[in-house]
XYZ file of C-alpha atoms in Angstrom:
660
model
C 15.862 38.354 7.080
C 13.954 35.009 6.781
C 16.567 32.844 7.563
C 18.104 34.634 10.002
C 14.112 34.852 11.912
C 14.264 31.295 11.997
C 17.490 31.241 13.164
C 15.770 33.136 16.322
C 12.471 31.350 16.521
C 14.189 27.857 16.547
C 16.540 29.796 19.158
C 13.518 30.019 21.373
C 12.481 26.624 20.780
C 15.141 25.458 21.957
C 15.381 26.709 25.348
C 11.922 26.014 25.641
C 11.815 24.577 29.000
C 9.008 22.353 28.527
C 6.862 20.154 25.710
C 6.368 22.296 22.418
C 5.255 21.513 18.946
C 5.164 23.688 16.283
C 5.520 24.401 11.607
C 7.639 26.158 9.664
C 6.964 25.748 5.985
C 8.836 26.709 2.866
C 7.164 27.034 -0.677
C 8.659 25.677 -3.974
C 6.895 27.126 -7.372
C 7.211 25.359 -10.102
C 7.170 26.031 -13.726
C 4.445 25.322 -15.860
C 3.294 21.716 -16.038
C 7.089 21.051 -14.642
C 8.134 18.906 -11.850
C 11.887 18.598 -12.021
C 14.015 20.548 -9.802
C 15.919 23.040 -10.665
C 18.645 24.072 -8.892
C 17.009 27.060 -6.911
C 14.777 24.449 -5.607
C 17.680 22.138 -3.935
C 19.816 25.158 -3.062
C 16.444 26.314 -0.971
C 15.208 23.353 0.364
C 19.527 22.597 1.293
C 18.927 26.134 3.305
C 15.729 25.083 4.745
C 17.102 21.998 5.698
C 19.916 23.507 7.296
C 17.551 26.054 9.573
C 15.486 23.493 10.971
C 18.421 20.182 11.772
C 19.290 22.230 14.619
C 16.501 21.148 17.274
C 16.174 17.723 18.119
C 13.128 15.966 16.483
C 11.831 17.159 13.317
C 9.111 15.651 11.239
C 7.983 16.793 7.539
C 4.861 16.941 5.544
C 5.300 17.182 1.399
C 2.555 18.501 -0.044
C 1.972 19.066 -3.865
C -0.380 21.616 -5.772
C -1.005 23.060 -9.700
C -3.086 25.611 -11.183
C -6.451 25.550 -13.163
C -5.125 24.265 -16.182
C -5.769 20.676 -16.960
C -7.810 18.610 -15.948
C -8.104 17.480 -12.115
C -6.802 13.719 -13.089
C -4.117 15.464 -14.862
C -3.731 17.474 -11.671
C -3.469 15.556 -9.398
C -0.820 13.318 -10.966
C 1.185 15.879 -11.099
C 0.439 17.510 -8.052
C 1.868 13.988 -6.867
C 5.309 14.151 -8.802
C 6.038 17.183 -7.544
C 5.539 16.192 -3.399
C 7.492 13.478 -4.808
C 10.244 15.327 -6.478
C 10.959 16.902 -2.974
C 10.657 13.621 -0.943
C 13.794 12.225 -2.919
C 16.207 14.945 -2.556
C 14.889 15.226 1.551
C 15.193 12.349 1.461
C 18.876 12.156 0.664
C 19.432 14.853 3.319
C 17.556 13.181 6.642
C 18.437 9.927 6.001
C 14.584 8.514 7.509
C 11.568 7.745 5.373
C 9.187 7.379 8.340
C 10.177 11.079 9.289
C 8.821 12.396 5.636
C 4.625 12.645 4.540
C 3.252 13.660 1.246
C 0.311 14.429 0.005
C -0.755 15.985 -3.309
C -3.953 18.202 -3.552
C -4.125 19.059 -7.529
C -5.872 22.355 -7.984
C -8.173 22.053 -5.306
C -6.405 24.483 -3.055
C -5.981 26.867 -4.807
C -3.895 30.175 -3.186
C -4.891 32.566 -5.714
C -7.999 31.735 -7.856
C -7.605 34.247 -10.599
C -6.549 33.359 -14.071
C -3.916 35.879 -15.098
C -0.776 34.267 -15.016
C 1.197 35.815 -12.206
C -2.084 33.892 -9.776
C -1.695 30.821 -11.568
C 2.542 30.820 -10.746
C 1.559 31.028 -7.409
C -0.601 28.395 -7.471
C 1.836 25.863 -8.727
C 4.048 25.076 -5.834
C 5.586 22.095 -3.223
C 5.065 23.313 0.434
C 7.153 21.467 2.804
C 6.438 21.765 6.327
C 9.060 20.877 9.205
C 6.892 20.053 12.542
C 9.376 20.273 15.257
C 9.001 18.850 18.480
C 10.895 19.037 21.682
C 9.980 16.833 24.042
C 10.142 17.019 27.502
C 10.019 13.290 28.821
C 7.543 9.781 27.824
C 4.770 11.483 28.366
C 5.102 13.994 25.511
C 5.446 10.966 23.130
C 2.238 9.203 24.022
C 0.605 12.545 24.113
C 1.309 13.136 20.288
C 1.334 9.701 18.554
C -2.240 9.386 20.278
C -4.805 10.819 21.719
C -8.018 9.272 23.374
C -11.197 12.288 21.720
C -13.930 12.933 24.431
C -17.806 12.212 23.378
C -20.095 15.293 25.038
C -23.039 15.401 24.762
C -25.449 18.572 25.262
C -28.742 16.791 26.668
C -31.503 17.924 28.763
C -32.024 16.341 32.139
C -35.759 16.273 32.668
C -35.877 14.011 30.585
C -34.853 10.336 30.067
C -31.981 10.544 27.500
C -30.354 7.436 26.155
C -26.544 8.254 24.111
C -24.939 6.299 22.204
C -21.027 6.883 21.695
C -19.049 6.361 19.084
C -17.415 2.547 19.779
C -20.863 1.259 20.345
C -21.251 2.026 24.334
C -24.458 2.730 25.579
C -25.342 5.250 27.609
C -29.094 5.137 29.606
C -29.366 8.587 31.712
C -32.601 9.034 33.950
C -34.687 12.383 34.353
C -33.646 14.800 36.734
C -30.435 12.763 38.052
C -27.895 15.141 38.891
C -27.379 18.132 40.862
C -24.576 20.745 42.163
C -22.616 20.017 44.649
C -23.511 22.040 47.245
C -27.537 19.647 46.389
C -29.232 22.388 45.045
C -31.133 22.328 42.074
C -30.306 22.536 38.507
C -33.106 23.747 36.689
C -33.845 23.573 33.375
C -29.757 24.022 32.919
C -28.389 22.012 29.675
C -25.841 18.783 31.207
C -22.953 18.430 29.632
C -21.428 14.559 29.560
C -18.491 13.995 28.345
C -17.423 10.107 27.335
C -14.215 9.110 27.059
C -13.951 4.969 25.588
C -11.143 2.574 26.143
C -11.438 -0.507 24.955
C -8.347 -0.627 22.859
C -4.208 -1.004 23.898
C -3.145 2.081 22.319
C -5.742 3.723 24.500
C -5.231 2.276 28.003
C -1.056 3.480 27.543
C -2.411 7.044 25.648
C -4.496 7.755 29.096
C -2.246 5.843 31.578
C -4.556 3.060 32.463
C -3.548 -0.585 33.418
C -5.501 -3.677 34.679
C -4.458 -3.886 38.095
C -5.607 -3.482 41.398
C -2.660 -2.944 43.848
C -0.652 -6.120 43.159
C -3.513 -7.977 41.556
C -4.050 -9.349 38.248
C -7.342 -7.970 36.130
C -8.482 -8.567 33.076
C -10.519 -5.672 31.329
C -13.839 -5.426 29.284
C -12.943 -1.835 28.733
C -13.299 1.362 30.360
C -15.134 4.307 30.500
C -14.869 7.606 32.140
C -17.672 9.281 32.311
C -18.206 13.343 33.982
C -20.934 16.174 33.340
C -21.068 19.825 34.298
C -23.105 22.947 33.419
C -21.872 25.828 32.028
C -18.390 24.897 33.453
C -19.596 23.236 36.797
C -19.824 20.296 38.105
C -22.619 18.132 39.002
C -23.123 14.878 40.542
C -25.594 12.257 41.260
C -28.382 12.613 43.350
C -28.758 10.326 45.728
C -30.254 7.089 45.060
C -29.239 7.627 41.196
C -27.238 6.297 38.859
C -26.802 5.616 35.331
C -26.664 2.174 33.206
C -23.728 1.681 30.650
C -24.052 -0.832 28.165
C -20.878 -2.258 26.647
C -20.807 -2.427 22.452
C -19.977 -6.168 21.929
C -18.226 -8.836 22.277
C -16.813 -11.666 23.758
C -17.878 -11.656 27.601
C -16.556 -13.647 30.223
C -18.630 -13.770 33.011
C -17.372 -13.258 37.256
C -16.864 -9.450 35.683
C -17.035 -6.756 38.577
C -17.040 -3.294 38.471
C -14.324 -0.938 39.951
C -13.470 2.488 40.293
C -10.030 5.090 39.661
C -7.806 5.789 42.271
C -4.630 8.116 42.260
C -1.836 6.532 44.159
C 0.824 7.975 45.417
C 2.668 8.240 42.474
C -0.099 9.068 40.759
C -1.025 6.276 38.620
C -4.313 5.602 38.250
C -4.829 2.363 40.377
C -8.052 0.338 40.551
C -10.637 -0.318 43.818
C -13.190 -2.630 43.611
C -16.589 -1.778 44.468
C -17.791 -5.577 44.719
C -20.968 -4.808 42.619
C -20.760 -7.760 39.589
C -21.572 -7.006 36.554
C -24.678 -7.889 34.516
C -24.580 -9.469 31.002
C -26.127 -9.876 27.657
C -24.432 -13.037 25.554
C -25.578 -16.569 24.642
C -22.302 -17.164 24.217
C -21.899 -18.945 27.668
C -24.615 -21.301 26.023
C -24.748 -24.360 24.575
C -27.160 -23.352 21.227
C -27.799 -24.330 18.070
C -28.038 -21.255 16.047
C -28.849 -21.821 11.983
C -26.548 -19.389 10.232
C -27.774 -20.571 6.750
C -31.777 -18.599 7.712
C -29.425 -15.615 9.657
C -27.280 -14.967 6.953
C -29.856 -15.176 4.013
C -31.684 -12.228 5.384
C -31.706 -9.313 2.861
C -28.768 -7.012 4.419
C -29.180 -4.495 1.844
C -32.992 -4.678 1.725
C -32.572 -4.051 -2.144
C -31.343 -0.945 -2.186
C -30.159 -0.312 -5.904
C -27.100 2.039 -6.242
C -27.489 5.849 -5.779
C -27.341 7.722 -9.255
C -26.369 11.498 -9.565
C -27.043 13.348 -12.865
C -28.602 17.167 -13.870
C -29.980 18.429 -16.924
C -27.968 21.399 -18.098
C -27.785 24.182 -15.955
C -29.215 27.525 -17.865
C -26.536 30.825 -17.174
C -27.060 32.472 -14.550
C -30.189 35.197 -15.159
C -28.791 38.322 -14.677
C -29.996 41.537 -12.454
C -32.954 43.959 -13.647
C -30.512 46.962 -13.901
C -31.878 50.008 -12.637
C -31.681 53.417 -14.470
C -31.192 56.269 -13.443
C -32.034 60.000 -14.289
C -29.218 61.595 -16.372
C -28.028 64.718 -14.617
C -29.603 68.010 -15.811
C -27.368 70.484 -17.101
C -27.132 74.420 -14.804
C -28.094 76.948 -16.818
C -25.395 79.516 -17.394
C -25.339 83.273 -16.069
C -23.485 86.131 -17.392
C -22.574 86.435 -13.680
C -21.003 83.495 -13.227
C -19.170 82.805 -16.538
C -15.075 82.649 -16.086
C -12.930 84.475 -18.489
C -9.949 83.012 -18.894
C -7.289 84.765 -19.691
C -3.465 85.140 -19.732
C -1.033 86.551 -16.428
C -0.244 89.538 -18.631
C -3.685 90.583 -19.928
C -5.500 90.393 -15.933
C -2.858 93.089 -15.554
C -3.848 95.436 -18.686
C -6.684 94.630 -19.895
C -8.924 96.925 -19.602
C -12.637 96.908 -17.733
C -14.717 97.171 -20.676
C -12.924 94.862 -23.015
C -13.065 92.041 -20.000
C -17.469 92.866 -19.844
C -17.098 92.687 -24.120
C -15.264 89.437 -23.527
C -17.197 87.942 -20.404
C -20.615 88.847 -22.736
C -19.707 86.996 -25.727
C -18.734 83.745 -23.048
C -21.415 84.037 -22.226
C -23.274 83.615 -25.458
C -21.604 80.875 -26.229
C -22.391 78.883 -22.569
C -26.065 79.516 -22.984
C -26.200 78.061 -27.059
C -24.370 74.811 -25.468
C -27.042 75.098 -22.339
C -29.487 74.689 -25.029
C -28.364 72.229 -26.979
C -27.286 70.138 -23.772
C -31.230 71.505 -22.581
C -32.274 69.559 -26.001
C -30.948 66.509 -25.211
C -31.598 66.003 -21.425
C -34.958 66.496 -22.644
C -34.711 63.814 -24.402
C -32.815 61.719 -22.610
C -35.561 62.383 -19.101
C -37.813 61.138 -21.926
C -36.452 57.811 -22.565
C -35.518 57.461 -18.803
C -39.133 57.590 -18.166
C -39.233 54.321 -20.595
C -36.844 52.511 -18.583
C -38.097 53.202 -15.563
C -41.204 52.013 -16.335
C -39.504 48.710 -18.195
C -38.030 48.332 -14.946
C -41.082 48.260 -12.880
C -41.999 45.179 -15.552
C -38.621 43.656 -16.477
C -37.098 44.045 -12.158
C -40.340 41.103 -10.942
C -39.503 38.967 -14.016
C -35.634 38.799 -13.670
C -36.396 38.302 -9.582
C -38.557 35.542 -9.959
C -35.870 34.156 -12.119
C -33.264 34.616 -10.111
C -34.429 33.031 -7.224
C -35.497 30.265 -9.204
C -32.108 29.324 -10.675
C -30.431 30.261 -7.277
C -33.338 27.859 -5.889
C -32.298 24.816 -8.515
C -28.335 25.627 -7.529
C -29.472 25.226 -4.105
C -31.476 22.138 -4.593
C -28.457 20.878 -6.820
C -26.553 20.975 -3.765
C -29.119 19.123 -1.734
C -29.635 16.433 -4.541
C -25.089 16.072 -3.376
C -25.038 16.157 0.131
C -28.364 13.836 -0.592
C -26.223 11.531 -2.514
C -23.270 11.299 -0.586
C -25.575 9.604 2.469
C -26.813 7.385 0.279
C -24.140 5.997 -1.520
C -22.266 5.799 2.406
C -25.057 4.006 3.347
C -25.222 1.658 0.004
C -21.425 0.918 0.314
C -21.714 0.206 3.798
C -24.205 -2.413 2.867
C -22.707 -3.661 0.150
C -19.260 -4.025 2.221
C -22.237 -6.010 5.052
C -22.998 -8.230 2.241
C -19.473 -9.225 2.105
C -18.733 -9.819 5.565
C -21.552 -11.681 5.943
C -20.415 -13.902 2.619
C -17.560 -14.530 4.824
C -18.906 -14.878 7.423
C -21.303 -17.729 5.878
C -18.193 -19.357 4.030
C -16.400 -20.067 8.407
C -20.187 -21.505 9.038
C -19.331 -24.751 10.319
C -15.341 -24.945 10.152
C -15.487 -22.362 13.780
C -17.535 -22.582 17.274
C -20.917 -20.656 17.120
C -18.499 -18.151 19.343
C -16.322 -17.417 16.819
C -18.704 -16.940 14.685
C -19.993 -14.018 16.911
C -16.378 -12.722 17.004
C -15.871 -12.492 14.154
C -19.158 -11.008 12.898
C -17.948 -8.423 16.438
C -14.639 -7.444 14.561
C -16.118 -6.980 11.086
C -19.018 -4.471 13.131
C -15.552 -2.294 13.630
C -14.505 -2.273 10.674
C -13.683 1.353 9.184
C -15.989 2.186 5.730
C -14.402 1.916 2.188
C -15.684 4.367 0.463
C -14.215 7.885 -1.103
C -15.584 10.753 -2.885
C -14.202 13.711 -5.294
C -17.308 16.160 -4.264
C -15.337 18.347 -6.920
C -16.295 16.483 -9.291
C -19.880 16.013 -7.943
C -19.731 19.897 -8.837
C -18.461 19.638 -11.957
C -21.276 17.718 -13.098
C -24.184 19.998 -11.955
C -22.581 22.955 -12.462
C -20.187 22.488 -15.826
C -18.071 26.077 -16.522
C -20.145 27.245 -13.894
C -19.774 25.453 -11.286
C -16.058 28.275 -9.870
C -18.508 30.544 -10.240
C -21.274 28.843 -7.657
C -18.848 27.510 -5.148
C -17.170 30.541 -4.655
C -20.256 32.268 -4.411
C -21.986 29.602 -1.729
C -18.389 29.236 0.025
C -18.187 25.385 -0.584
C -15.118 24.211 -0.798
C -15.712 20.615 -1.728
C -12.729 17.642 -0.354
C -11.986 14.467 -1.404
C -13.485 12.328 1.322
C -11.867 9.360 2.834
C -14.932 7.776 4.699
C -12.352 5.206 5.844
C -10.340 7.992 7.793
C -12.923 10.067 8.365
C -14.696 9.893 12.982
C -18.001 7.950 13.461
C -17.195 6.251 9.942
C -16.947 2.581 10.769
C -20.207 0.359 10.695
C -20.694 -0.770 14.060
C -23.953 1.109 14.103
C -25.116 -0.332 10.480
C -23.959 -3.346 11.829
C -26.599 -2.602 14.923
C -29.607 -1.725 12.201
C -28.860 -4.845 10.738
C -29.080 -7.249 14.124
C -32.103 -5.691 14.770
C -33.932 -5.577 10.962
C -32.998 -9.739 11.688
C -34.789 -9.889 14.618
C -37.296 -12.839 13.693
C -34.177 -14.552 12.330
C -32.978 -18.118 13.848
C -30.337 -16.943 15.878
C -32.248 -13.809 17.318
C -35.254 -15.912 18.206
C -32.557 -18.169 20.262
C -30.786 -15.675 22.249
C -34.210 -14.489 22.978
C -35.354 -17.567 24.296
C -32.331 -17.541 26.694
C -33.152 -14.151 27.634
C -30.048 -12.627 27.255
C -30.269 -10.267 24.514
C -32.749 -7.037 24.161
C -32.573 -5.639 20.809
C -29.318 -6.089 19.341
C -26.759 -6.010 22.652
C -25.938 -9.339 22.608
C -22.408 -10.431 23.651
C -22.299 -6.824 26.014
C -21.532 -5.964 29.160
C -24.096 -4.169 31.864
C -23.382 -2.617 34.696
C -25.356 1.138 36.894
C -22.517 3.994 38.104
C -23.328 6.397 40.680
C -20.614 8.922 40.794
C -18.318 10.437 37.883
C -15.029 9.203 36.550
C -12.741 6.229 35.458
C -13.955 3.265 35.423
C -13.694 -0.370 34.890
C -15.237 -3.873 34.003
C -13.152 -7.045 35.254
C -12.488 -9.585 36.558
C -9.096 -11.354 39.301
C -6.916 -12.611 37.645
C -5.435 -15.181 40.566
C -2.893 -18.050 39.883
C -1.038 -20.714 42.454
C 2.067 -18.706 43.860
C 3.602 -21.725 42.626
C 3.666 -20.917 38.987
C 4.858 -17.384 39.398
C 7.704 -15.850 38.135
C 9.532 -11.595 38.027
C 9.844 -10.665 34.903
C 12.813 -7.761 34.959
C 14.205 -5.489 32.895
C 16.942 -2.870 32.617
C 16.302 0.377 33.836
C 17.272 2.167 30.881
C 16.661 5.381 32.532
C 15.789 8.798 30.546
C 12.224 8.556 31.866
C 11.154 5.410 30.574
C 7.966 4.125 30.088
C 7.354 -0.034 29.817
C 4.297 -1.981 28.881
C 3.575 -5.659 29.660
C 1.098 -7.642 27.729
C -0.256 -10.799 27.479
C -1.961 -11.898 24.545
C -4.387 -14.700 25.776
C -6.470 -11.895 27.583
C -6.854 -8.420 27.950
C -4.136 -7.622 30.585
C -1.348 -4.521 30.441
C 0.516 -3.951 33.264
C 2.792 -1.699 34.566
C 5.612 -2.374 36.135
C 7.754 -0.867 38.842
C 11.224 0.643 39.422
C 14.110 -0.519 41.596
C 17.539 0.858 42.164
C 18.964 -0.318 38.933
C 15.909 -2.047 37.421
C 12.431 -2.333 36.332
C 10.619 -5.241 37.537
C 7.268 -7.297 36.751
C 6.171 -9.469 39.393
C 4.234 -12.185 40.398
C 3.632 -13.387 36.159
C 1.752 -16.284 35.183
C 4.550 -18.184 34.209
C 4.853 -19.872 30.116
C 2.390 -16.969 28.761
C 2.850 -15.947 25.806
C 3.447 -11.671 26.403
C 5.078 -8.653 24.501
C 6.712 -6.335 26.438
C 6.948 -2.610 24.893
C 9.161 0.189 25.460
C 9.546 3.372 24.718
C 12.349 6.511 26.454
C 14.086 9.741 25.048
C 17.362 10.083 24.223
C 18.681 13.358 23.283
C 14.830 14.166 22.745
C 14.800 12.051 20.222
C 12.504 8.973 20.871
C 13.315 5.653 20.785
C 11.144 2.180 21.388
C 11.297 -1.488 21.828
C 8.893 -4.462 21.154
C 9.672 -7.643 22.030
C 7.739 -11.089 22.396
C 8.503 -13.630 25.102
C 6.971 -16.561 26.439
C 7.355 -15.949 30.679
C 10.339 -18.035 32.026
C 11.168 -19.701 36.133
C 13.734 -16.500 35.742
C 13.118 -13.427 33.345
C 16.349 -10.356 33.806
C 15.918 -9.181 30.590
C 17.301 -5.984 28.785
C 15.375 -4.105 25.564
C 16.644 -3.671 22.550
C 15.966 -0.282 21.827
C 16.323 2.233 18.296
C 15.521 5.421 17.356
C 11.793 6.020 15.674
C 9.830 8.386 14.241
C 6.369 8.981 15.686
C 4.683 7.978 12.814
C 6.928 3.841 13.819
C 5.617 4.629 17.659
C 2.424 5.292 16.221
C 2.043 1.392 13.523
C 3.862 -0.123 16.875
C 1.231 1.178 19.516
C -1.703 0.496 16.849
C -0.748 -3.360 15.998
C -1.059 -3.923 19.527
C -4.709 -3.604 19.117
C -4.708 -6.872 17.011
C -3.942 -8.565 20.756
C -7.368 -8.120 22.011
C -9.388 -7.505 18.909
C -8.807 -11.845 18.261
C -9.301 -12.671 22.175
């Protein structure tokens, strides 16, 4: 029945006309402390692979788990071995390692937290997830491998507001700058601001953004999308109003202009010049002397010591005061209600007089029993009254003890949260110290501009810190941990800040620069009048319309040194991208009858060519380094690729921009 359901589901997916993405999974249960595959496991995997292999493209995630017996470290290792043994089997069947990811969770994700044998058996498992993707076109591939997530802010538009985005873009919004599309007043409704920051080549590819205006080549400082709504309704700027946008720190260039996005006949985004120059706050174009030794000697760590977390033993959870209940009062029997239990024949043949005599006898027995019950009831009731008085005394005491205990638990939970923040701050600043040492070692070897660029690259680095929350809770609550976490509905995890959104070093570095304001580097910047509180190396512009904007400059060349690059038209909705290695330029070619071409490119320039296409619904990629010649007729070598490989190739392009 299960396989029949899977087959029906997959048939529906295979006939779907549009891109679809779904997931099916299989559970493999393991014996206690075992990670070896049995024949039953292997048969189960074979059957599962057979059921999903009808699809054109499938990726797998294998997740290992254990029960709650054993230490955390032991269970993490055991779950890893279980996942690896399943991966080895899967690898032999599908032959493509990049289609398989493995994870191991130890005992952190129990399906049944009870301590029974049957519950533990459910937890000793490996989950095999099959991610089934049916691609309709190449754009579907791009959407899956990279998504540019927006920043969203709900603001009070009646007040001046400054917001800072994930990548460091700063937006200054004046009060009362917006109105509804018909010109009516917004009132005091909240305005939702949506911002996308496209600063990397993978961002550009994801959003279909290229650095060209008609046939002209543009060099970009980054592209930003801004939109605003009120309860889903579009709004616009009031006449004469605008917002100021300050780009993240970078190497700035002269002659930058503001461009707005437009759409050509094919639906591709093009850029229209506004003839509005973009200003910059920078000292990179000035030949100034920077006292790096003085700047780098600043105490960036602020003397902050490594945080320490420790707790005294926690008392057992105090019991609640048990409210006493009165004993049941016995009912006094009556002669009329006393039952006479006789057999069937006696009911027919026993005389009425004999029945009444029997009833009186039973009544006397019931009355004697009642008197005994009454004596016991009166004693129990007296005891109940005593317990009521004891309860009245004990209840506030026990309630207070439980309240104090709960407050202590809450304080420890808050202490753990504070500790996590302190650890993050400590590691961020420790990482900054390491970055500063690295920069300091290069003083004298590199120019000031190169050193500033190196500082900027460090600012974008991820935070190197992993925190196992369960260990922190175990330290706080010992053997009461599970009970407390269940009561408080807390689900601890292993937090890797390097993979968390918004956890790069940019904000901390910005604060560092502000803290070092009186040191030589900023003193020199301030003398030039080109810096304002840490915004060095930033483009600044004002916009008065919503949508995509681009900070660009034209790159013009003598027509005599230009050449075309022609590529074989691979069909299958192939996408080509041409990226220059010495400037932030990414171009989209044009499709001819039998070829794909890029026109008017400067000769002798080193570029990287990337192609993505679908063949029988399977992703393919081609990547090539190339120097533009007088004549350029190329054929790219496409190969099958997993989404992981395509994502890795696109992300590797970003290093080209960061080195500029």
